Tab-separated table of C-alpha atoms and ligand atoms in Angstrom:
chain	number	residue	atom	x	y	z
A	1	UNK	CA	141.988	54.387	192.062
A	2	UNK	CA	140.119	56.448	189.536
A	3	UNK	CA	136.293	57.303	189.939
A	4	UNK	CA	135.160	58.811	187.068
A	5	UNK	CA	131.184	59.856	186.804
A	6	UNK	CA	129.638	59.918	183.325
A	7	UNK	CA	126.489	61.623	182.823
A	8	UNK	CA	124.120	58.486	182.612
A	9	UNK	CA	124.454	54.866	182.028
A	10	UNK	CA	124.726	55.597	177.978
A	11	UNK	CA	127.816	57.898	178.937
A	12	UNK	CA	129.558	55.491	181.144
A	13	UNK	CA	129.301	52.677	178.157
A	14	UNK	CA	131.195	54.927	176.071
A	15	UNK	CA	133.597	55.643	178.671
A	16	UNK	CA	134.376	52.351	179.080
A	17	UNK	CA	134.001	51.541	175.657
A	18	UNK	CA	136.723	54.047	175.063
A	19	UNK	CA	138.853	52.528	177.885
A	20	UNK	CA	138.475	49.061	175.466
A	21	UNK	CA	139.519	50.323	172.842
A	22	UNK	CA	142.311	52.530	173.732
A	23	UNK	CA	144.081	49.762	175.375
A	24	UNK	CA	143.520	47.799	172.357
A	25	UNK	CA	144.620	51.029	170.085
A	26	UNK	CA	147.918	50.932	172.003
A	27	UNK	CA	148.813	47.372	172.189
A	28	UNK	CA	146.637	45.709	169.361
A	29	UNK	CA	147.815	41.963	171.038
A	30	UNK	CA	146.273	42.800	174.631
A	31	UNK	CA	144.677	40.305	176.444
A	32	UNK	CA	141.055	41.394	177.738
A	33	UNK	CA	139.090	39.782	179.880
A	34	UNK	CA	135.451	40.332	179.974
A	35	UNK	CA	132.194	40.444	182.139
A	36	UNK	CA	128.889	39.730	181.354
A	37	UNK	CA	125.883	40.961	182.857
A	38	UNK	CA	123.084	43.926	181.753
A	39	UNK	CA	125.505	46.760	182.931
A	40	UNK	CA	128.293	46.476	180.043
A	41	UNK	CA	125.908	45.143	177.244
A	42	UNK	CA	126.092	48.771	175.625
A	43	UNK	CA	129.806	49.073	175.749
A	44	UNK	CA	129.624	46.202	173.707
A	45	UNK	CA	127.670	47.542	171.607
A	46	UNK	CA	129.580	50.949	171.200
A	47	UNK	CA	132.843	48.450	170.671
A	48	UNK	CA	130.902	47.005	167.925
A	49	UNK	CA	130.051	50.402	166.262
A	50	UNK	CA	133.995	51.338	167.220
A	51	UNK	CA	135.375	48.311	164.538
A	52	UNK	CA	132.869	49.217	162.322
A	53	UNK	CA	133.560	52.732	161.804
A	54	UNK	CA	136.607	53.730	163.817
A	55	UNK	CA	139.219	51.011	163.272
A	56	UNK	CA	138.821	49.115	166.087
A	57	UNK	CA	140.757	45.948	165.430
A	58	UNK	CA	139.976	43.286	167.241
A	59	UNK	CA	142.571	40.532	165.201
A	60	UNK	CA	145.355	40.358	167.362
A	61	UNK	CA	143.441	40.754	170.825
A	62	UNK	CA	142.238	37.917	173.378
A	63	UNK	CA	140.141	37.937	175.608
A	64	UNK	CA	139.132	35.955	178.919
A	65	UNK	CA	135.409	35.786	180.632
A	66	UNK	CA	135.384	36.056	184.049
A	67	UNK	CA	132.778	33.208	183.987
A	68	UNK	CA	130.428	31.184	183.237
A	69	UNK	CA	127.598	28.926	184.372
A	70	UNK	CA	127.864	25.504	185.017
A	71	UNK	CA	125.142	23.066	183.096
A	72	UNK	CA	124.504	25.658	180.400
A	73	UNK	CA	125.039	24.911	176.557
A	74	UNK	CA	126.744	27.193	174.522
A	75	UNK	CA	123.820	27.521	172.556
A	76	UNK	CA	121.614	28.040	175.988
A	77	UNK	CA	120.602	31.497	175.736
A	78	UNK	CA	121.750	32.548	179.364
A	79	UNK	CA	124.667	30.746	178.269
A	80	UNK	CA	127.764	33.139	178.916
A	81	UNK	CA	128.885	31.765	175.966
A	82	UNK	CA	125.716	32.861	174.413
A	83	UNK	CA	126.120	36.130	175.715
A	84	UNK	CA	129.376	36.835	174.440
A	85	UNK	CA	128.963	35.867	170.801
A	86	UNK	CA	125.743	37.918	170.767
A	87	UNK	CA	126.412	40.586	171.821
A	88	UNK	CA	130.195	41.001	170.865
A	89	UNK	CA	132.069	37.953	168.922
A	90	UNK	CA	129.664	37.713	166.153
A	91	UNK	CA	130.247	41.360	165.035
A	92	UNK	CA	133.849	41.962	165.342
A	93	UNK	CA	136.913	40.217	163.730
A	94	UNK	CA	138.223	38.770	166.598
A	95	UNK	CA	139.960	35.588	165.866
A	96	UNK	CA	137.768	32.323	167.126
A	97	UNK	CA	140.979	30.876	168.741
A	98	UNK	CA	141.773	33.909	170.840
A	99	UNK	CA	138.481	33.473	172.690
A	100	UNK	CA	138.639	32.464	176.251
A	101	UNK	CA	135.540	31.130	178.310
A	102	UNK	CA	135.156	28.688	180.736
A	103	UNK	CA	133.669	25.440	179.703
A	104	UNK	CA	130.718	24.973	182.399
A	105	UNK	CA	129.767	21.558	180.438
A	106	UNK	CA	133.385	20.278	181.130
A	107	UNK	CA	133.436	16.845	183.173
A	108	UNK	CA	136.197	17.771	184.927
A	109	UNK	CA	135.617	21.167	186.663
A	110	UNK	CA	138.855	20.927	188.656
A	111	UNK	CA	141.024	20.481	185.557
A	112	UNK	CA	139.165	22.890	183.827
A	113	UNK	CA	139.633	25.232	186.449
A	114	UNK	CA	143.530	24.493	186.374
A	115	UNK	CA	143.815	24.859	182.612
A	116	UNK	CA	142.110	28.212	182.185
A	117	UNK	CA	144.445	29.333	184.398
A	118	UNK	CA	147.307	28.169	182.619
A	119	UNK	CA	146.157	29.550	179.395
A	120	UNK	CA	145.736	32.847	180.829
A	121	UNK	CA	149.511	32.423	181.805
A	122	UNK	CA	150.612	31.207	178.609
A	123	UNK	CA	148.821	34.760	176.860
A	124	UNK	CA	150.695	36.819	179.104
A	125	UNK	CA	148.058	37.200	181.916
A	126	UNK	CA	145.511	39.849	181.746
A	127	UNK	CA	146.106	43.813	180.580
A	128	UNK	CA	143.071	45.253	181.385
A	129	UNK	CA	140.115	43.259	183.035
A	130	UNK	CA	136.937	44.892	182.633
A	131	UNK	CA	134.217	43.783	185.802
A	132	UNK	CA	131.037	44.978	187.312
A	133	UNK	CA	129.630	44.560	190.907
A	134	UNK	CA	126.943	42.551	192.102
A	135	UNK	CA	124.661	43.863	194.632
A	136	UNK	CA	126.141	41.768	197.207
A	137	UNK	CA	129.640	43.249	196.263
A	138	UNK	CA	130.474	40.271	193.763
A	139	UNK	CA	132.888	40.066	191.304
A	140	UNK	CA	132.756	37.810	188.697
A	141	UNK	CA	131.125	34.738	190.446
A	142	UNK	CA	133.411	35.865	193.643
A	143	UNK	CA	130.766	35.442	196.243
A	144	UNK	CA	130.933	36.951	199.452
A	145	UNK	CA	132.881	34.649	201.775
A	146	UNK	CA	134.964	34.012	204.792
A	147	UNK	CA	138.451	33.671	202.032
A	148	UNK	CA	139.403	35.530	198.898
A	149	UNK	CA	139.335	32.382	196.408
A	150	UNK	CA	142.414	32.505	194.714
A	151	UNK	CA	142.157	31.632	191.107
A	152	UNK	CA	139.502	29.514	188.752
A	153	UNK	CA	137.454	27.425	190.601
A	154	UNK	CA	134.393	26.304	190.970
A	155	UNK	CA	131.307	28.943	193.362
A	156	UNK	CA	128.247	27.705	194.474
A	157	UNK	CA	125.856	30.806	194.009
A	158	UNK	CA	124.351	32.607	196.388
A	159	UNK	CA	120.799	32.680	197.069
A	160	UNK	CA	120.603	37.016	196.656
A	161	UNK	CA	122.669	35.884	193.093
A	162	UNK	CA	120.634	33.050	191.943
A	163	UNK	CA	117.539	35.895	192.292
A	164	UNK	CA	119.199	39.008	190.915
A	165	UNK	CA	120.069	36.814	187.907
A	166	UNK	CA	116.515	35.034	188.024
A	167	UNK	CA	115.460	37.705	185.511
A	168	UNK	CA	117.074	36.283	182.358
A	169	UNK	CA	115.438	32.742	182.824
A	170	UNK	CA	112.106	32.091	182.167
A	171	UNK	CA	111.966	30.130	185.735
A	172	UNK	CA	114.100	30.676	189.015
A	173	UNK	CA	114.610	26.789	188.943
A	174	UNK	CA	116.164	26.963	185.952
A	175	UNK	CA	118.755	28.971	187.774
A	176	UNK	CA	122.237	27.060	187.870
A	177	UNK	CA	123.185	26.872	191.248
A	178	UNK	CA	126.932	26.733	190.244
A	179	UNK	CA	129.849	28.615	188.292
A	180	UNK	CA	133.349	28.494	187.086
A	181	UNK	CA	134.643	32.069	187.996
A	182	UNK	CA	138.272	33.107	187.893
A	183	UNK	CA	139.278	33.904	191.296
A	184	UNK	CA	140.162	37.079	193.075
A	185	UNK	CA	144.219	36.239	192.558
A	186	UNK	CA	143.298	36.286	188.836
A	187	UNK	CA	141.349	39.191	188.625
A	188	UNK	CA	143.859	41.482	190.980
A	189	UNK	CA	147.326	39.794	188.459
A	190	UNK	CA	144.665	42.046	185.768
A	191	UNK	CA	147.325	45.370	184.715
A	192	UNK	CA	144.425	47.412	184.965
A	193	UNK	CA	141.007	47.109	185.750
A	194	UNK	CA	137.916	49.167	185.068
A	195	UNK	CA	134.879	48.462	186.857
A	196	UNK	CA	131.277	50.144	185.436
A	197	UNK	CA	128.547	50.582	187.992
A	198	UNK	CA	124.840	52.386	187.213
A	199	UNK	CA	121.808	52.831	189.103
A	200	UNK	CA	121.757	53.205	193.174
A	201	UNK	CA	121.719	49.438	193.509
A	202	UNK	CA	125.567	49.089	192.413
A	203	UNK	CA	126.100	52.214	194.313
A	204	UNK	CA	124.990	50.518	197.757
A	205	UNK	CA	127.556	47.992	196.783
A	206	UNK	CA	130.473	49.643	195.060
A	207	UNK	CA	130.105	52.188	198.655
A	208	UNK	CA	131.205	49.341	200.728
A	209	UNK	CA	133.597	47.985	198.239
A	210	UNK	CA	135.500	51.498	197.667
A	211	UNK	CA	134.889	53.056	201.319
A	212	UNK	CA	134.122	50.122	203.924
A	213	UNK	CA	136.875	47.545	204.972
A	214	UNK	CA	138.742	44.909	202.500
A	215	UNK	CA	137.091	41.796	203.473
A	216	UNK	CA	136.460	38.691	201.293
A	217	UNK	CA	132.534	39.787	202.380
A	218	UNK	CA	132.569	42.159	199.995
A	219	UNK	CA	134.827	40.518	197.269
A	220	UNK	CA	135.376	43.552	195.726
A	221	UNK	CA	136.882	45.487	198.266
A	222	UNK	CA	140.331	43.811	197.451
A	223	UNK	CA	140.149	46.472	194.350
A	224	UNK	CA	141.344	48.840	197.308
A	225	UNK	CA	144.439	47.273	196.656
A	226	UNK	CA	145.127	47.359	193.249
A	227	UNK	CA	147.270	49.776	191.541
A	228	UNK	CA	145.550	50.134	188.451
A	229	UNK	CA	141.838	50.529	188.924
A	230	UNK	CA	139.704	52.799	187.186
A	231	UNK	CA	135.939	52.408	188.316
A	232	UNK	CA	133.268	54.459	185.720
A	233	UNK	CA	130.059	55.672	187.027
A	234	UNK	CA	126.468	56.832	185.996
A	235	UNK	CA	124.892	59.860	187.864
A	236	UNK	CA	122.854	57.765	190.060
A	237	UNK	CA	125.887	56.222	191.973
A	238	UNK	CA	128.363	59.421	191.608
A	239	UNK	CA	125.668	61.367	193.767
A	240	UNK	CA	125.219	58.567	196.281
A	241	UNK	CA	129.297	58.199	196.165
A	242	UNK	CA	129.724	61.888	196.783
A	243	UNK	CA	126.869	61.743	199.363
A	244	UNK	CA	128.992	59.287	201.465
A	245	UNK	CA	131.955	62.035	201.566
A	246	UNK	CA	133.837	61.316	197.985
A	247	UNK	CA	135.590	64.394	196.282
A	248	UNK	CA	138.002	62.595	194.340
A	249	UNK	CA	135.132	61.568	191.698
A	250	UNK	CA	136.147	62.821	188.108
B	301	GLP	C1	126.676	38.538	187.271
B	301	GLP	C2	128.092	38.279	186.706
B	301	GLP	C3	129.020	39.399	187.062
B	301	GLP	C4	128.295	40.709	186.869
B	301	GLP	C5	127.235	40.854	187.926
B	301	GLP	C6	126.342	42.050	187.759
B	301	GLP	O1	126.173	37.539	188.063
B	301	GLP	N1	128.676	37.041	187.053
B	301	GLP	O2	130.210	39.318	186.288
B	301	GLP	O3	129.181	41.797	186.996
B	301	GLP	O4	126.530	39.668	188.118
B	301	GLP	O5	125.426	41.865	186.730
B	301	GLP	P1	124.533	43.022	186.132
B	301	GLP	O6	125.436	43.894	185.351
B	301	GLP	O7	123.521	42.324	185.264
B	301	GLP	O8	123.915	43.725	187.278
């Protein structure tokens, strides 16, 4: 595992932004898979500027979400769905039919569930997820549990969730109390992963994911055992990282 500490959280969306982009540079047909959330809204942002000045080309890629709320529209602003076409999709020339999220107004969850999966497996599975870390240690919807959940399925969220993400809705009722997520299976089959963490919030969490035990309490401990995981950094969390004994931070 890689820990690499940009200067602030504008430096660490580059970062990853570059990470992106080289992966797509190299194989212009990867598969991506995405996370939503405040913390990577400006590497989307610096992807966008990347296509339209740099090259970036976004044609051959696909990409997977990691989730998305169940009940929501498409057109529901705290839609993931919403999300993804604002803030990336609508500005870059991906193709529409290489765009992977999970339908939360499906009828059948389990089948929907099932299916994502197989479409991920039918693309090649996943070359470089990107994630970030709740503050309970979540990733994706992966809530802290007694079992790592395997692959796509349904999460009832957690209370500390449901209030973290409270913020984007007008009302904390308005809430969904579910998700699809892709499991923690799916996320580790990922080539490579890069996880982005800012503020000392994520670096509470990301501490006991990195340094504390592998337990599916902290769903992203598993990362531990990945091969491929580079995890990029504001300030804020480097110092608290390197405060809790870490010299191997970049
Ligand atoms: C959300 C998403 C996650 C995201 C996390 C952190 O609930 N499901 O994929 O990484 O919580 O979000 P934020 O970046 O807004 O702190």
């Amino acid at each position: 595992m890689r820990i690499v500490a940009a200067k602030d959280y504008n430096d660490m969306s580059r970062k990853a932004a570059n990470i992106v982009a080289g992966q797509i540079f190299l194989k212009p047909n990867s598969v991506i898979g995405l996370a939503t959330g405040s913390t990577p809204l400006m590497m989307y942002k610096e992807l966008i500027r990347m296509s339209a000045e740099d090259g970036l080309d976004f044609s051959e890629a696909t990409t997977f979400n990691l989730d998305e709320y169940i009940g929501l529209s498409t057109d529901n602003i705290n839609s993931y769905h919403y999300y993804m076409y604002n803030n990336l999709f609508n500005h870059v020339n991906i193709k529409k039919e290489n765009i992977f999220i999970p339908n939360g107004m499906t009828s059948d969850i389990e089948k929907e569930c099932m299916d994502y999966e197989e479409k991920i497996r039918q693309r090649g599975g996943i070359d470089l997820q990107v994630l970030g870390i709740g503050n309970n240690g979540h990733i994706g919807f992966n809530e802290p549990d007694v079992k790592f959940e395997a692959t796509t399925h349904q999460v009832k969220l957690d209370q500390e969730t449901i209030l973290a993400n409270a913020r984007f809705f007008d009302n904390i009722d308005d809430v969904p109390k579910y998700a699809i997520s892709m499991g923690i299976k799916t996320i580790m089959h990922a080539r490579k992963i890069v996880l982005l963490a800012s503020g000392l919030n994520k670096a509470e969490s990301l501490g006991r994911a990195l340094y504390g035990g592998i337990t599916p309490e902290v769903p992203a401990s598993i990362l531990q055992l990945h091969q491929d995981v580079t995890v990029v950094i504001d300030g804020e969390c480097a110092s608290f990282l390197k405060r809790m004994g870490d010299d191997t931070i970049e």
